[in-house]
Coordinates of C-alpha atoms and ligand atoms in Angstrom, one line a residue:
X293 CA 0.0 0.1 0.0
X294 CA 1.6 3.4 -1.1
X295 CA 2.0 6.2 1.4
X296 CA 2.2 9.8 0.3
X297 CA 5.6 11.5 -0.1
X298 CA 4.8 15.0 1.3
X299 CA 7.2 17.9 1.3
X300 CA 7.2 20.5 4.2
X301 CA 4.7 22.7 2.5
X302 CA 2.1 19.8 2.2
X303 CA 2.7 19.2 -1.5
X304 CA 2.4 15.5 -2.6
X305 CA 4.9 14.4 -4.9
X306 CA 3.1 12.6 -7.9
X307 CA 5.6 13.2 -10.7
X308 CA 9.0 12.0 -11.4
X309 CA 11.4 13.2 -14.2
X310 CA 14.2 11.0 -15.1
X311 CA 17.1 12.0 -17.3
X312 CA 18.3 9.0 -19.1
X313 CA 21.4 10.5 -20.6
X314 CA 23.2 13.9 -20.2
X315 CA 24.4 13.7 -23.8
X316 CA 22.7 15.5 -26.6
X317 CA 23.0 15.6 -30.4
X318 CA 21.8 19.4 -30.4
X319 CA 23.6 22.5 -28.8
X320 CA 20.6 24.7 -28.2
X321 CA 21.9 28.2 -27.2
X322 CA 19.4 28.5 -24.5
X323 CA 20.5 25.2 -23.0
X324 CA 24.1 24.5 -23.4
X325 CA 27.1 26.0 -24.6
X326 CA 28.6 25.3 -28.2
X327 CA 31.6 23.2 -27.1
X328 CA 33.3 22.1 -24.1
X329 CA 30.3 19.9 -22.5
X330 CA 31.9 17.2 -20.5
X331 CA 29.9 14.2 -20.9
X332 CA 29.6 11.6 -18.1
X333 CA 31.5 8.5 -18.2
X334 CA 29.1 5.7 -19.2
X335 CA 29.8 3.9 -15.6
X336 CA 28.5 6.9 -13.8
X337 CA 25.2 7.1 -15.7
X338 CA 22.3 5.0 -14.2
X339 CA 21.8 1.5 -15.9
X340 CA 18.2 0.7 -17.0
X341 CA 17.9 -1.7 -13.8
X342 CA 19.0 1.2 -11.7
X343 CA 16.4 3.5 -13.0
X344 CA 13.7 0.9 -12.9
X345 CA 14.5 0.1 -9.2
X346 CA 14.3 3.8 -8.2
X347 CA 11.2 4.1 -10.5
X348 CA 9.5 1.2 -8.7
X349 CA 10.2 2.6 -5.2
X350 CA 8.8 6.1 -6.3
X351 CA 5.5 4.3 -7.7
X352 CA 5.0 1.5 -5.4
X353 CA 5.8 3.0 -2.1
X354 CA 5.0 6.6 -2.7
X355 CA 2.1 6.5 -5.3
X356 CA 4.0 8.4 -7.9
X357 CA 1.6 8.5 -11.0
X358 CA 3.6 9.9 -13.7
X359 CA 7.1 9.5 -15.0
X360 CA 8.7 11.7 -17.8
X361 CA 11.9 10.5 -19.6
X362 CA 14.1 13.2 -20.5
X363 CA 17.7 14.0 -21.1
X364 CA 20.1 15.5 -22.4
X365 CA 18.4 13.9 -25.3
X366 CA 16.8 10.9 -24.4
X367 CA 16.7 9.2 -27.8
X368 CA 20.5 9.2 -28.0
X369 CA 20.4 6.5 -25.1
X370 CA 20.9 3.1 -26.8
X371 CA 17.9 0.7 -26.5
X372 CA 15.8 3.3 -25.0
X373 CA 12.6 1.0 -25.7
X374 CA 14.0 -1.6 -23.3
X375 CA 13.6 1.0 -20.6
X376 CA 10.4 2.2 -21.8
X377 CA 8.8 -1.3 -21.4
X378 CA 10.4 -1.8 -17.9
X379 CA 8.7 1.5 -16.7
X380 CA 5.6 0.7 -18.6
X381 CA 5.0 -2.2 -16.7
X382 CA 4.9 -0.3 -13.5
X383 CA 1.6 1.1 -14.9
X384 CA 2.3 4.8 -14.8
X385 CA 1.5 7.5 -16.9
X386 CA 4.9 7.2 -19.0
X387 CA 6.0 10.4 -21.3
X388 CA 8.9 11.5 -23.0
X389 CA 10.5 14.8 -23.9
X390 CA 12.5 14.8 -27.1
X391 CA 14.0 17.1 -29.6
X392 CA 12.4 14.9 -32.2
X393 CA 15.5 14.6 -34.7
X394 CA 15.6 11.0 -34.7
X395 CA 11.9 10.2 -33.8
X396 CA 10.9 8.9 -37.2
X397 CA 13.3 5.9 -36.2
X398 CA 12.0 5.1 -33.0
X399 CA 8.4 6.2 -32.9
X400 CA 6.9 2.8 -33.6
X401 CA 9.2 0.9 -31.3
X402 CA 8.6 3.1 -28.4
X403 CA 4.8 3.1 -28.9
X404 CA 5.0 -0.7 -28.9
X405 CA 7.0 -0.8 -25.8
X406 CA 4.4 1.2 -24.1
X407 CA 5.1 4.9 -24.3
X408 CA 1.9 6.9 -24.7
X409 CA 2.7 10.6 -24.7
X410 CA 5.4 12.6 -26.4
X411 CA 6.6 16.4 -26.2
X412 CA 8.7 17.4 -29.1
X413 CA 10.7 20.7 -28.9
X414 CA 10.4 23.1 -31.7
X415 CA 11.3 26.8 -31.4
X416 CA 11.0 28.2 -34.8
X417 CA 9.7 27.1 -38.4
X418 CA 12.5 28.9 -40.1
X419 CA 15.4 26.7 -41.2
X420 CA 18.3 29.1 -40.8
X421 CA 16.8 30.2 -37.4
X422 CA 16.6 26.6 -36.3
X423 CA 20.2 26.1 -36.9
X424 CA 21.2 29.3 -35.2
X425 CA 19.0 28.2 -32.2
X426 CA 20.1 24.5 -32.1
X427 CA 23.4 24.8 -33.7
X428 CA 22.2 21.9 -36.1
X429 CA 20.5 22.1 -39.3
X430 CA 17.8 19.7 -38.3
X431 CA 14.5 21.5 -38.9
X432 CA 13.2 19.0 -41.6
X433 CA 14.0 16.0 -39.5
X434 CA 12.2 17.4 -36.5
X435 CA 9.1 18.3 -38.4
X436 CA 9.1 14.7 -39.7
X437 CA 9.7 13.4 -36.3
X438 CA 6.4 15.2 -35.3
X439 CA 4.7 13.7 -38.4
X440 CA 6.0 10.4 -37.1
X441 CA 4.8 10.8 -33.6
X442 CA 1.3 11.8 -34.8
X443 CA 1.1 8.6 -37.4
X444 CA 2.4 6.2 -34.6
X445 CA -0.7 7.3 -32.5
X446 CA 0.9 9.1 -29.5
X447 CA -1.6 10.9 -27.7
X448 CA -1.2 13.5 -26.9
X449 CA 1.7 14.8 -29.0
X450 CA 2.6 18.1 -27.6
X451 CA 5.2 20.8 -29.1
X452 CA 7.5 22.8 -26.4
X453 CA 8.7 26.0 -27.7
X454 CA 10.9 28.1 -25.6
X455 CA 10.4 31.9 -26.5
X456 CA 13.4 34.3 -26.5
X457 CA 13.0 37.9 -27.1
X458 CA 14.5 39.1 -30.2
X459 CA 15.2 35.4 -31.4
X460 CA 11.8 33.7 -32.0
X461 CA 9.1 35.9 -30.5
X462 CA 8.1 37.0 -34.1
X463 CA 7.0 33.4 -34.6
X464 CA 4.6 33.0 -31.6
X465 CA 1.5 33.2 -34.0
X466 CA 3.1 31.0 -36.6
X467 CA 3.9 28.3 -34.1
X468 CA 0.3 28.5 -32.8
X469 CA -1.0 28.1 -36.4
X470 CA 1.3 25.1 -36.8
X471 CA -0.2 23.4 -33.9
X472 CA -3.8 24.2 -34.8
X473 CA -3.0 22.8 -38.4
X474 CA -1.3 19.6 -37.0
X475 CA -4.0 19.1 -34.3
X476 CA -1.2 19.2 -31.6
X477 CA -0.9 21.5 -28.5
X478 CA 1.7 24.0 -28.7
X479 CA 3.3 24.8 -25.2
X480 CA 5.4 27.9 -25.1
X481 CA 7.8 28.1 -22.4
X482 CA 9.2 31.2 -20.7
X483 CA 12.9 31.4 -21.2
X484 CA 14.6 30.4 -17.9
X485 CA 18.0 31.1 -16.6
X486 CA 19.3 27.5 -17.1
X487 CA 21.4 28.1 -20.1
X488 CA 24.8 27.2 -18.9
X489 CA 26.4 30.1 -20.8
X490 CA 25.1 32.8 -18.7
X491 CA 23.4 34.8 -21.6
X492 CA 20.0 34.6 -20.0
X493 CA 18.8 38.1 -18.8
X494 CA 15.4 39.0 -17.6
X495 CA 14.8 41.2 -20.7
X496 CA 14.9 38.3 -22.8
X497 CA 11.9 36.5 -21.3
X498 CA 8.7 36.9 -23.1
X499 CA 6.0 36.7 -20.6
X500 CA 3.0 34.6 -20.5
X501 CA 0.7 37.9 -20.9
X502 CA 2.8 38.8 -24.1
X503 CA 2.3 35.4 -25.5
X504 CA -1.2 35.1 -24.9
X505 CA -2.0 38.6 -26.3
X506 CA -0.2 37.9 -29.5
X507 CA -1.9 34.7 -30.2
X508 CA -5.4 36.1 -29.0
X509 CA -5.0 39.0 -31.4
X510 CA -5.0 36.5 -34.3
X511 CA -6.7 33.4 -33.0
X512 CA -9.2 34.3 -30.1
X513 CA -8.7 32.2 -27.0
X514 CA -10.2 31.5 -23.6
X515 CA -8.5 30.4 -20.4
X516 CA -9.1 26.8 -19.5
X517 CA -10.0 26.5 -15.8
X518 CA -7.9 24.3 -13.3
X519 CA -4.2 23.9 -14.1
X520 CA -3.8 21.4 -11.0
X521 CA -0.1 20.4 -10.7
X522 CA 0.6 20.6 -14.4
X523 CA 3.0 23.5 -15.5
X524 CA 1.2 24.8 -18.3
X525 CA -1.9 27.3 -18.0
X526 CA -4.0 26.4 -21.0
X527 CA -6.3 28.3 -23.5
X528 CA -8.9 26.8 -25.9
X529 CA -9.3 28.5 -29.5
X530 CA -12.7 29.9 -29.6
X531 CA -13.2 28.5 -33.1
X532 CA -12.8 25.0 -31.6
X533 CA -9.4 24.3 -33.2
X534 CA -7.7 22.9 -30.2
X535 CA -5.7 24.1 -27.3
X536 CA -2.6 26.2 -26.5
X537 CA -0.5 26.2 -23.3
X538 CA 2.0 28.6 -21.7
X539 CA 4.6 27.7 -18.9
X540 CA 5.2 31.0 -16.9
X541 CA 7.9 29.8 -14.8
X542 CA 9.5 33.2 -14.5
X543 CA 6.7 35.6 -14.5
X544 CA 4.1 33.5 -12.8
X545 CA 5.8 30.8 -10.8
X546 CA 3.5 27.8 -10.1
X547 CA 5.8 26.5 -7.4
X548 CA 2.8 26.3 -4.8
X549 CA 1.5 23.4 -6.9
X550 CA 4.6 21.8 -7.8
X551 CA 4.4 17.9 -7.4
X552 CA 7.7 17.0 -9.1
X553 CA 10.9 15.6 -8.3
X554 CA 13.9 15.0 -10.6
X555 CA 16.5 12.4 -11.0
X556 CA 19.6 13.3 -13.1
X557 CA 21.3 10.8 -15.4
X558 CA 24.0 10.1 -12.7
X559 CA 21.1 9.5 -10.1
X560 CA 21.1 12.5 -8.2
X561 CA 17.7 13.5 -6.8
X562 CA 16.8 17.1 -7.2
X563 CA 13.6 18.6 -5.6
X564 CA 13.4 21.8 -7.8
X565 CA 14.7 22.9 -11.3
X566 CA 16.6 25.5 -9.7
X567 CA 17.8 23.3 -6.6
X568 CA 21.3 24.0 -5.4
X569 CA 21.5 20.7 -3.3
X570 CA 21.3 17.1 -4.8
X571 CA 21.0 13.7 -3.1
X572 CA 23.2 10.8 -4.5
X573 CA 20.8 7.8 -5.0
X574 CA 23.1 6.1 -7.4
X575 CA 26.1 5.8 -5.2
X576 CA 23.6 4.8 -2.2
X577 CA 22.4 1.9 -4.4
X578 CA 25.8 0.9 -5.4
X579 CA 27.0 0.7 -2.1
X580 CA 24.3 -1.9 -1.4
X581 CA 21.7 0.2 0.3
X582 CA 18.3 -1.5 0.9
X583 CA 15.0 -0.1 -0.4
X584 CA 14.1 1.1 3.2
X585 CA 17.5 2.9 3.2
X586 CA 17.0 4.4 -0.1
X587 CA 13.5 5.6 0.9
X588 CA 14.9 7.3 3.9
X589 CA 17.3 9.3 1.7
X590 CA 14.2 10.1 -0.7
X591 CA 12.2 11.4 2.1
X592 CA 15.1 13.4 3.6
X593 CA 15.6 15.0 0.2
X594 CA 11.9 15.8 -0.2
X595 CA 11.9 17.4 3.4
X596 CA 14.3 20.0 1.7
X597 CA 12.1 21.1 -1.1
X598 CA 11.8 24.8 -1.3
X599 CA 8.4 26.8 -1.2
X600 CA 9.5 28.0 -4.5
X601 CA 12.2 29.3 -6.6
X602 CA 13.3 33.0 -6.4
X603 CA 14.4 33.7 -10.0
X604 CA 12.9 37.3 -9.6
X605 CA 14.9 38.2 -6.5
X606 CA 18.4 39.3 -6.0
X607 CA 19.2 36.5 -3.7
X608 CA 18.6 33.9 -6.7
X609 CA 21.6 31.6 -7.3
X610 CA 21.9 30.0 -10.7
X611 CA 22.4 26.2 -10.3
X612 CA 25.6 25.0 -11.6
X613 CA 23.9 22.7 -13.6
X614 CA 22.6 23.6 -17.3
X615 CA 19.0 22.6 -18.3
X616 CA 20.6 19.7 -20.3
X617 CA 22.1 18.2 -17.3
X618 CA 19.0 18.7 -15.0
X619 CA 16.4 17.5 -17.6
X620 CA 13.8 20.1 -18.3
Ligands
SAM971 N1 16.5 17.1 -25.4 C1 15.1 17.2 -25.0 C2 14.4 18.4 -25.7 O1 15.1 19.2 -26.1 O2 13.3 18.3 -25.8 C3 14.8 17.0 -23.6 C4 15.6 17.7 -22.7 S1 15.5 19.6 -22.8 C5 16.5 20.2 -21.5 C6 13.8 19.7 -22.0 C7 12.9 21.0 -22.3 O3 13.7 21.9 -21.7 C8 12.9 21.3 -24.0 O4 11.6 21.5 -24.1 C9 13.8 22.6 -24.0 O5 13.3 23.3 -25.0 C10 13.7 23.1 -22.5 N2 14.8 24.1 -22.1 C11 15.9 23.9 -22.3 N3 16.7 25.1 -21.8 C12 15.7 26.0 -21.4 C13 15.8 27.3 -20.7 N4 16.8 27.9 -20.5 N5 14.6 27.7 -20.6 C14 13.3 27.2 -20.8 N6 13.2 26.0 -21.4 C15 14.5 25.3 -21.5
SF4_972 FE1 19.6 19.1 -26.1 FE2 17.2 19.4 -25.6 FE3 19.1 21.0 -24.6 FE4 18.5 21.2 -27.0 S1 17.1 21.7 -25.2 S2 20.4 21.1 -26.1 S3 17.9 19.3 -27.6 S4 18.9 18.9 -24.1

């Protein structure tokens, strides 16, 4: 019988994000530097068995309901479908976040293994801009990856678009139109200070209000009630052509409803995207700790979960890790 994993502010943890690798085939400017990323040696990355063990603990002992696989780029991890099949057997709501570049090759296999939901990142529809933003000329393959996800029957397929002022904010309406035309929900994400290169400035953040106003002017929308613990506020198009979301981490933090913890590829438990502390579950597992001992560590970690991040305050300290090392 599962018992709730509750933090000091009464929030019940229901969602686990697992980074399956720190490696990536892209170098998005808002996420990591062009060069100089030091990848973890293979021996320091959790094996599928280790991920499964921790996932099982979260699900069976604490009633965690959702697991999202992320990275780095999760699809660069060999035999990802083997992990998906293991986790699907836990009976959780299993999802994946990917840059989509190789999704055509994997969609069917992952669907068969039990993956149901996928988010694909797409920040621009312009090929040159795509290359500038991701440092890879892969727009065509990503668009094909989105088609492959729809064809393979993933439901829902969502698009994640980080909006950066002066870079792609002129494409908000075009991206919204793309989502309407393909029947997928676009979720715009406010640019967060996790770019590792330090080029984030608050001026570069395009706020949820600005994003919504730009869409509403062309495609009228109305707010859907109840966000719950999901990070995105959602709107429906008044003409019935689907929904659109915005994740307002910077301008309207939703920390009060946060039900999430994260595991990095090297098995460090993080209780917030912006946390500066980590709890080493991998070393604990490898030193032979029992499930009860691991559970104690997990509870201790969750006991340190902050009320919320303080991006907008002078006391804000950027985590040493980039978004690619935390897992988005
Ligand atoms: N590689 C996969 C991908 O790009 O979808 C998964 C990992 S990526 C770190 C997860 C999500 O974080 C992506 O949607 C990405 O756009 C987003 N992201 C990365 N850096 C960000 C930043 N500085 N601010 C906001 N979102 C960011
Ligand atoms: Fe890689 Fe995803 Fe980061 Fe882009 S956002 S560099 S695809 S991990």
